[in-house]
Coordinates of C-alpha atoms in Angstrom, one line a residue:
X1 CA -16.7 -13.2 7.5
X2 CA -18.6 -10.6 5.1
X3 CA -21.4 -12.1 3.3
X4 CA -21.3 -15.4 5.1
X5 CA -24.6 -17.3 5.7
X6 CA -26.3 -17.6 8.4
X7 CA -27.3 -20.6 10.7
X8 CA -29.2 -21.4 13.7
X9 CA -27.4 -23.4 16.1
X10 CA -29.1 -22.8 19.4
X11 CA -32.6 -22.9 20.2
X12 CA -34.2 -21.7 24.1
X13 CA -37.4 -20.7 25.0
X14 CA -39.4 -20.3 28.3
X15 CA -43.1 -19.6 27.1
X16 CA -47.3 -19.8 28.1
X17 CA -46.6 -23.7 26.7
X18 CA -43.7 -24.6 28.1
X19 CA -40.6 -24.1 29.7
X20 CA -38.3 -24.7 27.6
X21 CA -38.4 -25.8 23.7
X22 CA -39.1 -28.9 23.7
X23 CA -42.4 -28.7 25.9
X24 CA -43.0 -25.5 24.0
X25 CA -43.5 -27.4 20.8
X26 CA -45.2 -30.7 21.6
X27 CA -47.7 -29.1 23.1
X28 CA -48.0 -26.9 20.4
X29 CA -48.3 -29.5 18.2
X30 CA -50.7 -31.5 20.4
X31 CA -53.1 -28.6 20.2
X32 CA -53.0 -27.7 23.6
X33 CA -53.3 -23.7 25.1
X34 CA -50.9 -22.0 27.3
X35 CA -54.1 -19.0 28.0
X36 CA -55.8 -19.3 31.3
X37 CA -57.0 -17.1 33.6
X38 CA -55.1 -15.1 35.8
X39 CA -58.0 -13.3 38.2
X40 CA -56.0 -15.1 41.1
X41 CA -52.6 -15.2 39.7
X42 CA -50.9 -12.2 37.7
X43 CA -54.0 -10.1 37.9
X44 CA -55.3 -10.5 41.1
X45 CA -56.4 -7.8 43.5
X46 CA -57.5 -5.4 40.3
X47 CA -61.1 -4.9 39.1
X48 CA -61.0 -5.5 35.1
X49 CA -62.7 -6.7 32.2
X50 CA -60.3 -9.3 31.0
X51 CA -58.2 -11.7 33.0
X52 CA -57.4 -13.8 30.6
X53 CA -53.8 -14.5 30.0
X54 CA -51.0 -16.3 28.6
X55 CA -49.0 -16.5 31.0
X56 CA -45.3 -18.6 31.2
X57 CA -46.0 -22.3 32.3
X58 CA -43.4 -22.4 34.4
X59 CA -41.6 -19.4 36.7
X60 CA -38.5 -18.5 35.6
X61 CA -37.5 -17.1 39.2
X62 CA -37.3 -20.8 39.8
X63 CA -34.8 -21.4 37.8
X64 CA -31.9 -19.1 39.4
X65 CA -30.6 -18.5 42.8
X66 CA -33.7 -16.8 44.7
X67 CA -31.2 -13.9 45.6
X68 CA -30.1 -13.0 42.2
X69 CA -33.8 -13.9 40.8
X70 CA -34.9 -10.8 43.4
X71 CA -32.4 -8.8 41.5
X72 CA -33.5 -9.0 38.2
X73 CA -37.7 -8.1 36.4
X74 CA -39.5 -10.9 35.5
X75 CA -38.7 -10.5 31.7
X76 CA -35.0 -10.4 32.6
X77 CA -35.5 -14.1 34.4
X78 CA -37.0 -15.2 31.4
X79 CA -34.5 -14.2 29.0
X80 CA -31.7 -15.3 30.8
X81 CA -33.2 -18.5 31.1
X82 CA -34.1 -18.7 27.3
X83 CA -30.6 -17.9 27.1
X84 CA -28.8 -20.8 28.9
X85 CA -30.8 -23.2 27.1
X86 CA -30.1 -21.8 23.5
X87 CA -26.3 -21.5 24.7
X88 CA -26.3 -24.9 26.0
X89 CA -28.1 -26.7 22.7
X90 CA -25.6 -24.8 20.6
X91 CA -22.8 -26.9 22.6
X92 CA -21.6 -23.6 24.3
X93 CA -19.5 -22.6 21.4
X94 CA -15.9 -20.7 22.5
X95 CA -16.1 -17.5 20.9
X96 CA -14.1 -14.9 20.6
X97 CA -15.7 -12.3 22.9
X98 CA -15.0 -9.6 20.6
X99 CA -16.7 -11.3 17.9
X100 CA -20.3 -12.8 19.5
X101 CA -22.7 -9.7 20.0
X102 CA -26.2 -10.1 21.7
X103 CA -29.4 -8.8 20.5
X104 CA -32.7 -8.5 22.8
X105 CA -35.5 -6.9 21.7
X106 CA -38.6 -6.0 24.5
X107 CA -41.8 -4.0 23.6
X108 CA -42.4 -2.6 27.0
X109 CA -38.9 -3.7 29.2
X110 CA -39.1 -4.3 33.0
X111 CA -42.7 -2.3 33.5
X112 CA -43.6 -4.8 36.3
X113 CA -40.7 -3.3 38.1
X114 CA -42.0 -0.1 37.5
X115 CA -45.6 -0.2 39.0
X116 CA -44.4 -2.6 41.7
X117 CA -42.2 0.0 43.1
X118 CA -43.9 3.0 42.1
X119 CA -46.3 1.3 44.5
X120 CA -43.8 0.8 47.4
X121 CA -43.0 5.0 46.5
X122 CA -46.4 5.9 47.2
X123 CA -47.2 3.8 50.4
X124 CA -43.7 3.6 51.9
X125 CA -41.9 6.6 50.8
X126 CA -38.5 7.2 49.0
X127 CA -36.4 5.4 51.0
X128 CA -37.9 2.0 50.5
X129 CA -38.0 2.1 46.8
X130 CA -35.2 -0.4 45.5
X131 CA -31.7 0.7 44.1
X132 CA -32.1 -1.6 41.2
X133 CA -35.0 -0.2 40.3
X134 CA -33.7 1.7 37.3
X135 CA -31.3 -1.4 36.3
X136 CA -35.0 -3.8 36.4
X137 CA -37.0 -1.4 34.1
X138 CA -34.6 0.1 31.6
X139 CA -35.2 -1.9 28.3
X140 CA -31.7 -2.8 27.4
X141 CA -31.1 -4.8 30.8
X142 CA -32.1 -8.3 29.4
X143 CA -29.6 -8.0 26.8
X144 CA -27.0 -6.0 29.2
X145 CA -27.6 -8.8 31.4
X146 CA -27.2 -12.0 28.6
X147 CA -23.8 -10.4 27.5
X148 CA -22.7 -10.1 30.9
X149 CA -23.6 -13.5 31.2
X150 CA -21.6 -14.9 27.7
X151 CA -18.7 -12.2 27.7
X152 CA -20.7 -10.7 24.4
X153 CA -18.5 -7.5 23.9
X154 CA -19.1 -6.9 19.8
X155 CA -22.2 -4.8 20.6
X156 CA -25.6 -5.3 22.6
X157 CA -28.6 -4.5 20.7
X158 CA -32.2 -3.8 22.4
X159 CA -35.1 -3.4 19.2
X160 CA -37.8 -1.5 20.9
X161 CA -40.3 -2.1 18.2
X162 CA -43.5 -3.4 19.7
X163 CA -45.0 -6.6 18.7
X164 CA -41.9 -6.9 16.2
X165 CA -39.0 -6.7 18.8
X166 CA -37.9 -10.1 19.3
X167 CA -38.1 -11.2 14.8
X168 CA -36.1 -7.6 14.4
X169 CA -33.6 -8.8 16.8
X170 CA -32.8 -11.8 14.6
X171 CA -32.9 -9.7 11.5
X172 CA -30.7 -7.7 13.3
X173 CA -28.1 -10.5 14.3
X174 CA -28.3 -12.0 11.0
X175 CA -27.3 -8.3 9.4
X176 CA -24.0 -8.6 11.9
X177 CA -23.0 -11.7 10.8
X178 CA -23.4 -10.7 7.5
X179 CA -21.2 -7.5 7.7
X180 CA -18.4 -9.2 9.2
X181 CA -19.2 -7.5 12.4
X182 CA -20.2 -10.6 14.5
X183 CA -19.0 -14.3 14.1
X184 CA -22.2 -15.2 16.8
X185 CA -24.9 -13.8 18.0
X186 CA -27.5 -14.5 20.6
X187 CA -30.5 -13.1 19.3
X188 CA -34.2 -12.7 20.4
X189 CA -37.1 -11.1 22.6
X190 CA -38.3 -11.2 25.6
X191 CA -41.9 -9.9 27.5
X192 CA -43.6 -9.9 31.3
X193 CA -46.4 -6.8 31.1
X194 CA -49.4 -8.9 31.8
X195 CA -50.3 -6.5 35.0
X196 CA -53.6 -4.5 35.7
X197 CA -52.5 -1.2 34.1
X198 CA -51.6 -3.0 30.8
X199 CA -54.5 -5.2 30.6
X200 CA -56.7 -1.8 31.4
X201 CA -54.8 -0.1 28.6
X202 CA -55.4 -2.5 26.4
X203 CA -59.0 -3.1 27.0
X204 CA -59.6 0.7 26.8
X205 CA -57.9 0.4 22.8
X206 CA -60.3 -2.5 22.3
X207 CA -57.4 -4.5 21.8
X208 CA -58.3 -7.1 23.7
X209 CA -60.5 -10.8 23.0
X210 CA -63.9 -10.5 24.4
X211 CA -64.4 -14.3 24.8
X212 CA -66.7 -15.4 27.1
X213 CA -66.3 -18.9 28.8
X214 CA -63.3 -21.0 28.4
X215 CA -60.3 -19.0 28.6
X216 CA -57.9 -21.7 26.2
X217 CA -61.1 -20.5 23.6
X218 CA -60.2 -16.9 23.4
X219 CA -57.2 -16.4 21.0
X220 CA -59.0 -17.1 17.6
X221 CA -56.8 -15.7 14.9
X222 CA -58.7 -16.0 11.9
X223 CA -61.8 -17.0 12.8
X224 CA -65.3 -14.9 11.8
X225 CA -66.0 -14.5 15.7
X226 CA -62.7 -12.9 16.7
X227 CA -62.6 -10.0 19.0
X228 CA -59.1 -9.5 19.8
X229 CA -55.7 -10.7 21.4
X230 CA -54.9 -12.7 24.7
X231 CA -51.8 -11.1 26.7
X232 CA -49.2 -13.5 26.8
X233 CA -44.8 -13.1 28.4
X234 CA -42.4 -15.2 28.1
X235 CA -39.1 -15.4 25.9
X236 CA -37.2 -16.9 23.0
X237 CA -33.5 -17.2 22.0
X238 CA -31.8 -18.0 19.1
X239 CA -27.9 -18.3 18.7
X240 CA -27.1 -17.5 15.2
X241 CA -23.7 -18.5 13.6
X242 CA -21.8 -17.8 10.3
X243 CA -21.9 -20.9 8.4
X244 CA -18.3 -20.9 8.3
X245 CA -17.8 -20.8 12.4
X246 CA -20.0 -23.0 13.0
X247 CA -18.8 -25.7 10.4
X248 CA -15.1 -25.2 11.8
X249 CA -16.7 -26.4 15.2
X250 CA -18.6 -29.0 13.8
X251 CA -21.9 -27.6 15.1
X252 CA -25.2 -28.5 14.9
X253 CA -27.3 -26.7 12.7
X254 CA -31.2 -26.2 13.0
X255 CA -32.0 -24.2 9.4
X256 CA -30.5 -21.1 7.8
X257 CA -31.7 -17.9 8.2
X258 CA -32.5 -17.4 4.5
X259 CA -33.5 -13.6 4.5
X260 CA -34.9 -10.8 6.4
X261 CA -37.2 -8.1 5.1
X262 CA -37.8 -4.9 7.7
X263 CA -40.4 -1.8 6.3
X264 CA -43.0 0.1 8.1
X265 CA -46.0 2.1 7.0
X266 CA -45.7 5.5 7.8
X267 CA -49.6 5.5 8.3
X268 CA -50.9 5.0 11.8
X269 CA -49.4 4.5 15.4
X270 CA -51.5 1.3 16.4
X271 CA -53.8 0.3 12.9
X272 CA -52.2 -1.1 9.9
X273 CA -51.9 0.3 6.3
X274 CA -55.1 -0.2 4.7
X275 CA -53.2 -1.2 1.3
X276 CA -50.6 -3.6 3.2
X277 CA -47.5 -1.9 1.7
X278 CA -45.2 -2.5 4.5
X279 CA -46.4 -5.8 5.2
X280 CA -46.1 -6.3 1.3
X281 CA -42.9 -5.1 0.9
X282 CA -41.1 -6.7 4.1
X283 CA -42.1 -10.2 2.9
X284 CA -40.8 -9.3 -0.5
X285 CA -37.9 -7.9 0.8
X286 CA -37.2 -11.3 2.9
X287 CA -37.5 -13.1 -0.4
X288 CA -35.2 -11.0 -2.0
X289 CA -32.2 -11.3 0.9
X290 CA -33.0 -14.9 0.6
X291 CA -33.0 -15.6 -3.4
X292 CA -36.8 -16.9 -3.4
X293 CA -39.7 -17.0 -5.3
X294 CA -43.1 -17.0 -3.6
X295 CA -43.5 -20.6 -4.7
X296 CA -40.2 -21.5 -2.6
X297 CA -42.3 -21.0 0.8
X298 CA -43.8 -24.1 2.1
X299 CA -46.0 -22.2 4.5
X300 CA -46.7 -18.6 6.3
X301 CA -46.1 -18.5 10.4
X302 CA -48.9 -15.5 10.4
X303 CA -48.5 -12.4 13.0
X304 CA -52.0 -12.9 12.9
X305 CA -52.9 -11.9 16.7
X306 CA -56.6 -12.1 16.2
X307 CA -58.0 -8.6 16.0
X308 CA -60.6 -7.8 13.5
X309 CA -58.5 -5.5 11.3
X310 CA -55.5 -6.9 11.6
X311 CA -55.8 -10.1 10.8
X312 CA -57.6 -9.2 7.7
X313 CA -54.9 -6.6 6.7
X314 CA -52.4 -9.4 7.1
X315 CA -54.2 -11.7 5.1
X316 CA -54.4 -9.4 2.3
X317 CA -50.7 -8.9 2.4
X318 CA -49.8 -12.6 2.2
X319 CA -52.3 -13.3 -0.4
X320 CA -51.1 -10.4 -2.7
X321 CA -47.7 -11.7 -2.3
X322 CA -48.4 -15.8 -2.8
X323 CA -51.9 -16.3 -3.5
X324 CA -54.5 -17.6 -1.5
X325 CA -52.9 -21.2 -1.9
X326 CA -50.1 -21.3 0.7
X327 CA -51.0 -22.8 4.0
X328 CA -50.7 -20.3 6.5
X329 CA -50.7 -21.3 10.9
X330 CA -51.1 -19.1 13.7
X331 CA -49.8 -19.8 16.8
X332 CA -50.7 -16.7 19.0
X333 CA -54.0 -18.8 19.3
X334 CA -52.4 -21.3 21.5
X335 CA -50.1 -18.8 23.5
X336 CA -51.5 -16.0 23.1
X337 CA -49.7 -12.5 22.3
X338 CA -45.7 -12.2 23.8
X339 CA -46.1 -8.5 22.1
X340 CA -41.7 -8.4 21.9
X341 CA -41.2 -11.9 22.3
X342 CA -43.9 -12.4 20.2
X343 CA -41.5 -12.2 16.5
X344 CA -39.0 -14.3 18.5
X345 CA -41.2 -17.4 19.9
X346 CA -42.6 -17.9 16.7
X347 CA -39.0 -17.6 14.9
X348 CA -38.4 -20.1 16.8
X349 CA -41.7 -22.2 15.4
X350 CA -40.8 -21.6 12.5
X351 CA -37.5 -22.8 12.8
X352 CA -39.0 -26.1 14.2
X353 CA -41.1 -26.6 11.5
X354 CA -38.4 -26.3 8.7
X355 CA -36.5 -29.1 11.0
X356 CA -39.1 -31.8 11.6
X357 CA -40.8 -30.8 8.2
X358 CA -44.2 -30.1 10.3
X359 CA -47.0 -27.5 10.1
X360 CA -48.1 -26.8 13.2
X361 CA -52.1 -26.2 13.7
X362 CA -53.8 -23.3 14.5
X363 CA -56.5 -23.8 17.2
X364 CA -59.7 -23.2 17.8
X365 CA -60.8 -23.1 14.0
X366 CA -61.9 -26.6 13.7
X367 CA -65.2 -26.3 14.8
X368 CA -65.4 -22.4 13.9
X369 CA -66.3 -20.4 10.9
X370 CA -63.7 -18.6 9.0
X371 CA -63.5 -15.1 8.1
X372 CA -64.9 -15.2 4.7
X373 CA -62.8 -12.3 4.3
X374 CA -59.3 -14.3 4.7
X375 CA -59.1 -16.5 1.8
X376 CA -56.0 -18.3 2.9
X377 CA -55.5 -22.2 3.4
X378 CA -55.3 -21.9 7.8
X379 CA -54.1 -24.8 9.2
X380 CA -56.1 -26.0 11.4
X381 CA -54.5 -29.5 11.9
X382 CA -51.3 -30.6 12.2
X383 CA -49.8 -31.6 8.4
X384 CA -46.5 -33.3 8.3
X385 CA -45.1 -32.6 5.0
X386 CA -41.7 -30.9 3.5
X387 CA -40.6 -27.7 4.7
X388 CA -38.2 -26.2 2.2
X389 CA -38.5 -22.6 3.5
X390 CA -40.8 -20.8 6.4
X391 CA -41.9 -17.4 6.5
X392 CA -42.5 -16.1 9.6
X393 CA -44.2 -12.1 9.9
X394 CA -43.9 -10.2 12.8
X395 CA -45.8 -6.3 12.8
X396 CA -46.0 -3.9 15.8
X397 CA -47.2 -0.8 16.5
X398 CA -45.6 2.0 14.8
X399 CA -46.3 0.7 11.0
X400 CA -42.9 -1.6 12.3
X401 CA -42.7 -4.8 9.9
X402 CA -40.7 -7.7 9.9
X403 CA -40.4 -11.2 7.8
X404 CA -38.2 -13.9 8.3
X405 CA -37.5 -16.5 6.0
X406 CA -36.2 -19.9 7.4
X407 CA -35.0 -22.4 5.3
X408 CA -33.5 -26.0 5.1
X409 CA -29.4 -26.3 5.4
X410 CA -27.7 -26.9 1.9

C-alpha cells in the first residue's frame, strides 16, 4: 500500500561477535571484542603490516551443506545465513512472491573468489579455474542468491556504495514499501574482503589502526590516540514489512523504520566534506521522512570507524544537527569495520536498542582520553534508559551518506 509505514519484523545477523543476533548483542553489550588477529587465520601466508581483524565468530560454511557452501563466496554464506535467521524470526511470512523484493548491498562483492582463483589461473592454468567463478564474485549474487532462496520476484536490489551499502539497502526497502512497489522486503549487507591485497591496500591509504599490543584494543572510535579502522565481514538482515501486512498476519514487530535520509558530498573519493553538508543534510533529511525534531532522538549509533578525520567530521555533523548533548555509541570499536555490512549490522543495533530501551557502550574509551575535538556525550558504558527513536549514520567512500531513524511502534 502507497505511503504505508514501515516495520521491522525480522532480525538475522552472522558477525565478528556472534553468529547470530542474539550472541551478537549480549556480547555487545557485555563489552566484549570480536577483533583478533588473523596472522594464522584469514591472513596467513602474507607479509603485512596489520593482521588485525574482525573477523565472523563463527564460519558460515558451517552452516550449509559443504557442497553448496563450495559453491557460493564467503560473503554469500554469510548473507544467506543472516537471511534464514531474519526470515525465520519474522515467522516466515507467506508472501505474495510478486510483492516481497530483496535488497543486498556489498562494498566490494565476492573479491575472495576473485584472488583465490586468479591464483589457481596463474599456477594451474585456464582450465582449473572454476565455472562459478563469475557467479561467486559478481556483486549482486548475495541478493540473486536470497531471492532464489525466498521466491523474491518484485525486484533484487545490490547498493554498491562502500561503507554505506548495507543502511542504503534498508533505505532502499523502506522506499519500496512506501511506493506500493513491495509488501516485504529482505533488506541488508553483507562483507568478506579481509585478504592480504585489501589489508595492503588499506594500509597503503593509511586507513588502517596502527595499535600495537592487544588486538581487542585497536578499534578506538573517538578516542585522542586513534589511528584508524580494524577490517571486519560478516552480515546483517532485516525483513521489513508494511505496517498493514504485517498487522493482517499478526506479526511481531521490532521498531518502525521512522525515516531515511541519503545525500553525498560531491567533494572527495575517500575524505569527507570538510563542512559536513552531506552528513548534515542526510540526518536532517531522515528527520524529515520521519516527522522529528532533533530532541526526538534518544541517542546517535555513530559511523564513527575510528580514523582521525573522520571521526571528527562526523562529530561535527551530529553536533551541528543536535548539539553536543545527545549520547552518541560506536560499535565498530567492538567489531570492527564490515565496510557494506557495516550500515546494516549497526541498523540492526540500533534496532535493538529502540526494543530493549538500551544504549550500548562504546569500548575502549573508559580508561582513554577523548578527542578534545569531539564534544559529544560517548557512551562508554552501557545506560539502560528509554529509546523513543535511534539514529543510526552510515558514510562511504564516494561522499555516499546515509541516516536511519529507528523508532518505537505506535
Amino acid at each position: 500500500m502507497a505511503g504505508s509505514a514501515v516495520v521491522v519484523t525480522g532480525l538475522g545477523a552472522v558477525t565478528p561477535l556472534g553468529g547470530d543476533v542474539a550472541s551478537t548483542w549480549a556480547a555487545l553489550l557485555a563489552g566484549e571484542s570480536g577483533i583478533r588477529d588473523e596472522a594464522d587465520g584469514l591472513l596467513s601466508g602474507a607479509e603485512l603490516p596489520v593482521t588485525i581483524a574482525g573477523s565472523m565468530a563463527v564460519d558460515p560454511a558451517d552452516r550449509m551443506p559443504a557442497v553448496r557452501a563450495r559453491r557460493l563466496d564467503r560473503s554469500q554464506q554469510a548473507a544467506l545465513v543472516a537471511a534464514a535467521e531474519a526470515w525465520a524470526d519474522a515467522g516466515s511470512p507467506a508472501a505474495d512472491p510478486d510483492r516481497l523484493a530483496v535488497a543486498i548491498g556489498t562494498g566490494i562483492g565476492g573479491v575472495k573468489t576473485l584472488l583465490q582463483q586468479d591464483d589457481v589461473l596463474e599456477r594451474d592454468g585456464v582450465r582449473r579455474v572454476s565455472p562459478r567463478t563469475v557467479p561467486m564474485l559478481m556483486p549482486n549474487g548475495a541478493a540473486a542468491l536470497v531471492s532464489i532462496e525466498y521466491g523474491a520476484r518484485a525486484g533484487v536490489y545490490t547498493p554498491v556504495s562502500a561503507c554505506s551499502s548495507g543502511a542504503e539497502a534498508i533505505a532502499l526497502g523502506a522506499r519500496l514499501i512506501r511506493s506500493g512497489e513491495a509488501d516485504v522486503v529482505i533488506a541488508g549487507g553483507t562483507e568478506a574482503a579481509i585478504a592480504p591485497l585489501t589489508i595492503a591496500g588499506f594500509v597503503q591509504a593509511a586507513a588502517l589502526s596502527r595499535h600495537k599490543g592487544d588486538p581487542a584494543s585497536a578499534s578506538r572510535p573517538f578516542a585522542a590516540d586513534r589511528t584508524g579502522f580494524v577490517l571486519g565481514e560478516g552480515s546483517a538482515v532485516v525483513v521489513l514489512e508494511s505496517a498493514e501486512h504485517a498487522a493482517a498476519r499478526g506479526a511481531q514487530v521490532h521498531a518502525v523504520l521512522a525515516g531515511a535520509g541519503i545525500a553525498s558530498d560531491a567533494f572527495h573519493i575517500t575524505a569527507p566534506a570538510p563542512d559536513g553538508i552531506g552528513q548534515i543534510t542526510a540526518i536532517r533529511k531522515a528527520l524529515g521522512q520521519a516527522a522529528l525534531g532533533p530532541g526526538d532522538v534518544s541517542h546517535v549509533n555513530a559511523h564513527a570507524t575510528g580514523t582521525p578525520v573522520g571521526d571528527v567530521a562526523e562529530a561535527g555533523a551530529i553536533a551541528e544537527v543536535f548539539g553536543d548533548g545527545i549520547p552518541v555509541t560506536a560499535p565498530k570499536a567492538a567489531l570492527g569495520h564490515l565496510v557494506g555490512a557495516a550500515g546494516a549490522v549497526e541498523a540492526l543495533i540500533a534496532i535493538l536498542s529502540v526494543e530493549h530501551d538500551t544504549i550500548p557502550p562504546t569500548r575502549n574509551l573508559a580508561d582513554t582520553v577523548i578527542d578534545p575535538d569531539i564534544k559529544l556525550d560517548v557512551v562508554t558504558a552501557r545506560r539502560d534508559t528509554p529509546q523513543r527513536a535511534v539514529l543510526s549514520n552510515s558514510f562511504g567512500f564516494g561522499g555516499q551518506n546515509v541516516s536511519l531513524i529507528f523508532s518505537k511502534r505506535g
